[in-house]
Amino acid sequence: MTRVLELDGITKRFGTTLANDDVSLHLEKGEVVALLGENGAGKTTLMSILFGHYTADEGSVRVNGETLPPGKSRAAIDAGVGMVHQHFALAANLTVLDNVMTGTEPLWRLRSDRAAARARLTRLSERFGLPVDPDAHVSDLSVGERQRVEILKALYNDARILILDEPTAVLTTQQSERLFATLREMTAQGLSIIFISHKLNEVMAASDRVVVLRGGRVVAERATRETTKEELAELMVGRAVERPKRPPAQPGAVRLEVTDLHLSGKGGAALNGVSLMLRGGETLGIIGVSGNGQTTLAGVVSGLYPPDRGTVKIDGAELRRHDVPHAIAAGIGRIPEDRHAEGVLGDMTTWENVALERLWAPEFSRRGIVRRSAARAAARHILATYDVRGAHLDGRVGLLSGGNMQKLILGRVLEADPSIIVAAQPSRGLDEGAIAGVHRRLIAARDRGAGVLLISEDLDEVIALSDRIRAIVNGRVSPAIPAERADARLLGLMMAGDWDAAREIEAAADKMPEAQDAL
Amino acid sequence: MSVVLDILSSVGMWEAILRIATPFILGTLGVLLCERVGVLNLGIEGIMTFGAMIGWLTVYMGAGLWAGLLVAALCGAMFGLLHALLTVPLGLNQHVTGLGITLFASSFSYYIFRLAVPTATSPPTVEPFRALEVPVLSDIPFLGPVLFNQTAPTCLALGLVLVIAWVLYRTPLGLAIRMTGENPHAVDAQGIDPIWLRIGTIMAGSALMGLAGAFLTLAAFNSFFPTMVQGRGWICIALVVFALWRPGRALLGAVLFAFFDAFQLRLQTVVDGVPYQLFLMLPYVLSILALVVMARRARVPQALMVPYRRGER
Ligand SMILES: Nc1ncnc2c1ncn2[C@@H]1O[C@H](COP(=O)(O)OP(=O)(O)O)[C@@H](O)[C@H]1O
Ligand SMILES: [Mg+2]
């Protein structure tokens, strides 16, 4: 094996924060190394130093034995290092070709050779199986396609070492699988890869070696074959993380009743006749391959779009008007799938975000005037109770990390004491510690008598939190099975649309006395 | 109605259009460059005033007309540098900085003007650019005078439209400029420093604003008076939106505005009983309407007015 990359004793401080503390790391040719660590562990900082975006306080970077000059992205690019950023560095208004070509030719040339660039891009995208339309505007591309463009950009610069910063944070499960297949193909062609992640499943599945970073230091290094998820989780968090246990449910009165919902064309996939029922004190998990209508279902239940046909009853009553304010007033608490787009307004302050969703409630406004002190008090209470770190009442919410933003949203929802909680992908992008916290809160809310509609792609999460589980396929929901009966095979069948086994289980469960008055 | 037809069919009006349009073409190109690289430049009104003054003064002191244009462009670039230093590395508010530069440059122009000509009551004139009568071509009926009987700065402005369009869309530099206005992080990640690119481009754009001002004194009015720019700079800001940030459309917008202006000037003289202010309003009202229509389709540069700081997320 030849060593293509060596980081040696890297230390980096931001003010008083020690982001990297004497970190050493190496990469062999053709290897996939996972850099594992919780949010804030210093992963992005380390890779930004390697890429010349930051300058290290101490330590050096060697590529193929040559030391890179610090703080020069160009030098890193020329040495064959390519970086796929966590927040893509793309221009939405420009075409794919424009994005890929920027900075690849001498600036003062009188004419850029677009034909040659196009040919080269096409060749690369064929060779690595990354199809893109060079003339498409980036704004018209899906997240997965944008990531492809980012990877192609690196390959176009002749990258031999590819660094991907949390590449799957924005991808669906299938997209992630396809990405890892592509990465394998690349190593077969002689590239070497570091990918950053805090997801144990994908680290186990896609890497050859794992380097665990915690609090800015390397705490362990393992060959992936010789370690387990449990060991890695403990190394990453620094203690054994326990996801909370779910006590048996005490189902109460019916809280949410959805009958024969139809909706086409809004918010993605259609609904083709969804009926389901949710009691207080229980959690109903909805699993499914993304794009089968789960986002639409969450949207309809939380009032975002009115259905074409069918009814939504909350605590026995239909909404007077089908919109978000009425849904929230009726007792819906929404934890949206895309925190940044639908959960908070990043440019507004913490207290404003806390008050906004229920601004018309007497608690937060009176005769059209916002009750600032009450809103600020509520926000202060949430920051303290839900352990939202790094937030200030008057600070911009957009600056919070994902985990803390989610805690704030949870606090806002739970403090309103909703009768139904619609939680869509509640732990997406969060690290282990934060996930455990979110789960604990959702279980506690259920035990206080709320009905929880949990929509998630993460099967472990659904099994851990739900009392009953349904799959959604093509805008229809499967029969519900009790979580105790769930195993990977059965859930797989349900998600594939084969519902015979589930139907039998549901019928058997319905015979039990406590479910008699179900509908 | 026949009045309107008379005006529309007069050679004089069409000949005037390109002349009226020239400062708008230059100014709009200047604003367009600045905004393409991600910085709003509200200094234009003042920079045009200063360009008008310094161009005129240079010629008045005995230098040639081209020297006047050159000095105006250089002074424009210097104001651009000031704006760039305040807004790019320091990241100050671009509205406030730009308005500050407009106030400063306008007053400073008047100050220098008064130092140069302390006593004159009527503004002294200079010998302006004459129309270049292109042989043969300018003799073509109608089209000849309209297109080929223009001054050298007008030709320069038309040429600059082509040059800037070429640079922006055909060269690596232009791509880097456009990318900086969309996402400076992406430019930085490719090893080009967006800070320098912004500073340089703003200077170039501001030089064009200086030229736009100098055209007024050296090819249109022959003398300087402090209020002569009369909001032309603000119109250029609006024209860039109308142009959807593209040089070819900037030319179109400038010509369209000049057409309305030339038209209303002539309408004023022939229509009686209507307050002339109504006619003065015409080009502005029509530009607002055009803006409303066009702005819906605009792809605004995504990083416009967003300061870039390295290593900040
Ligand atoms: N530009 C910056 N300025 C100040 N602090 C920073 C900056 N970038 C990162 N940090 C801090 O350094 C630590 C490591 O951050 P980061 O490398 O982004 O972590 P990770 O990528 O592992 O989530 C965090 O505490 C973070 O707040
Ligand atoms: Mg990171």
PDB file of N, CA, C and O and ligand atoms in Angstrom, chain A residues 38-45 86-87 165-166 196, chain B residues 313, ligand 2:
ATOM      1  N   GLU A  38     -19.324  13.238  16.704  1.00  0.00           N
ATOM      2  CA  GLU A  38     -20.563  13.959  16.894  1.00  0.00           C
ATOM      3  C   GLU A  38     -20.443  15.365  16.330  1.00  0.00           C
ATOM      4  O   GLU A  38     -19.347  15.820  15.996  1.00  0.00           O
ATOM      5  N   ASN A  39     -21.574  16.067  16.240  1.00  0.00           N
ATOM      6  CA  ASN A  39     -21.520  17.456  15.805  1.00  0.00           C
ATOM      7  C   ASN A  39     -20.609  18.232  16.734  1.00  0.00           C
ATOM      8  O   ASN A  39     -20.682  18.081  17.942  1.00  0.00           O
ATOM      9  N   GLY A  40     -19.733  19.041  16.142  1.00  0.00           N
ATOM     10  CA  GLY A  40     -18.831  19.843  16.957  1.00  0.00           C
ATOM     11  C   GLY A  40     -17.555  19.131  17.345  1.00  0.00           C
ATOM     12  O   GLY A  40     -16.732  19.674  18.062  1.00  0.00           O
ATOM     13  N   ALA A  41     -17.354  17.901  16.850  1.00  0.00           N
ATOM     14  CA  ALA A  41     -16.156  17.159  17.215  1.00  0.00           C
ATOM     15  C   ALA A  41     -14.917  17.705  16.521  1.00  0.00           C
ATOM     16  O   ALA A  41     -13.791  17.403  16.913  1.00  0.00           O
ATOM     17  N   GLY A  42     -15.120  18.495  15.464  1.00  0.00           N
ATOM     18  CA  GLY A  42     -13.976  19.088  14.784  1.00  0.00           C
ATOM     19  C   GLY A  42     -13.675  18.450  13.431  1.00  0.00           C
ATOM     20  O   GLY A  42     -12.616  18.675  12.861  1.00  0.00           O
ATOM     21  N   LYS A  43     -14.615  17.679  12.907  1.00  0.00           N
ATOM     22  CA  LYS A  43     -14.391  16.979  11.643  1.00  0.00           C
ATOM     23  C   LYS A  43     -14.244  17.956  10.475  1.00  0.00           C
ATOM     24  O   LYS A  43     -13.298  17.886   9.695  1.00  0.00           O
ATOM     25  N   THR A  44     -15.219  18.876  10.367  1.00  0.00           N
ATOM     26  CA  THR A  44     -15.174  19.824   9.258  1.00  0.00           C
ATOM     27  C   THR A  44     -13.926  20.697   9.345  1.00  0.00           C
ATOM     28  O   THR A  44     -13.262  20.952   8.337  1.00  0.00           O
ATOM     29  N   THR A  45     -13.588  21.109  10.548  1.00  0.00           N
ATOM     30  CA  THR A  45     -12.395  21.933  10.725  1.00  0.00           C
ATOM     31  C   THR A  45     -11.160  21.205  10.218  1.00  0.00           C
ATOM     32  O   THR A  45     -10.354  21.761   9.470  1.00  0.00           O
ATOM     33  N   GLN A  86     -20.083  20.180   2.996  1.00  0.00           N
ATOM     34  CA  GLN A  86     -21.321  19.831   3.690  1.00  0.00           C
ATOM     35  C   GLN A  86     -22.468  20.696   3.163  1.00  0.00           C
ATOM     36  O   GLN A  86     -23.538  20.215   2.856  1.00  0.00           O
ATOM     37  N   HIS A  87     -22.206  22.004   3.051  1.00  0.00           N
ATOM     38  CA  HIS A  87     -23.166  22.890   2.410  1.00  0.00           C
ATOM     39  C   HIS A  87     -22.594  23.135   1.034  1.00  0.00           C
ATOM     40  O   HIS A  87     -21.557  23.771   0.908  1.00  0.00           O
ATOM     41  N   ASP A 165     -17.864  15.738   3.132  1.00  0.00           N
ATOM     42  CA  ASP A 165     -18.282  16.162   4.462  1.00  0.00           C
ATOM     43  C   ASP A 165     -19.768  15.876   4.651  1.00  0.00           C
ATOM     44  O   ASP A 165     -20.613  16.513   4.031  1.00  0.00           O
ATOM     45  N   GLU A 166     -20.061  14.919   5.491  1.00  0.00           N
ATOM     46  CA  GLU A 166     -21.438  14.486   5.753  1.00  0.00           C
ATOM     47  C   GLU A 166     -22.255  14.381   4.476  1.00  0.00           C
ATOM     48  O   GLU A 166     -23.287  15.043   4.315  1.00  0.00           O
ATOM     49  N   ILE A 196     -16.992  11.916   6.013  1.00  0.00           N
ATOM     50  CA  ILE A 196     -17.307  12.318   7.370  1.00  0.00           C
ATOM     51  C   ILE A 196     -18.732  11.909   7.668  1.00  0.00           C
ATOM     52  O   ILE A 196     -19.607  12.025   6.807  1.00  0.00           O
TER      53      ILE A 196
ATOM     54  N   ARG B 313     -19.530  30.443   8.194  1.00  0.00           N
ATOM     55  CA  ARG B 313     -20.527  29.606   7.546  1.00  0.00           C
ATOM     56  C   ARG B 313     -21.832  30.328   7.382  1.00  0.00           C
ATOM     57  O   ARG B 313     -22.082  31.306   8.032  1.00  0.00           O
TER      58      ARG B 313
HETATM   59 MG    MG C   2     -19.318  19.483  10.155  1.00  0.00          MG
END
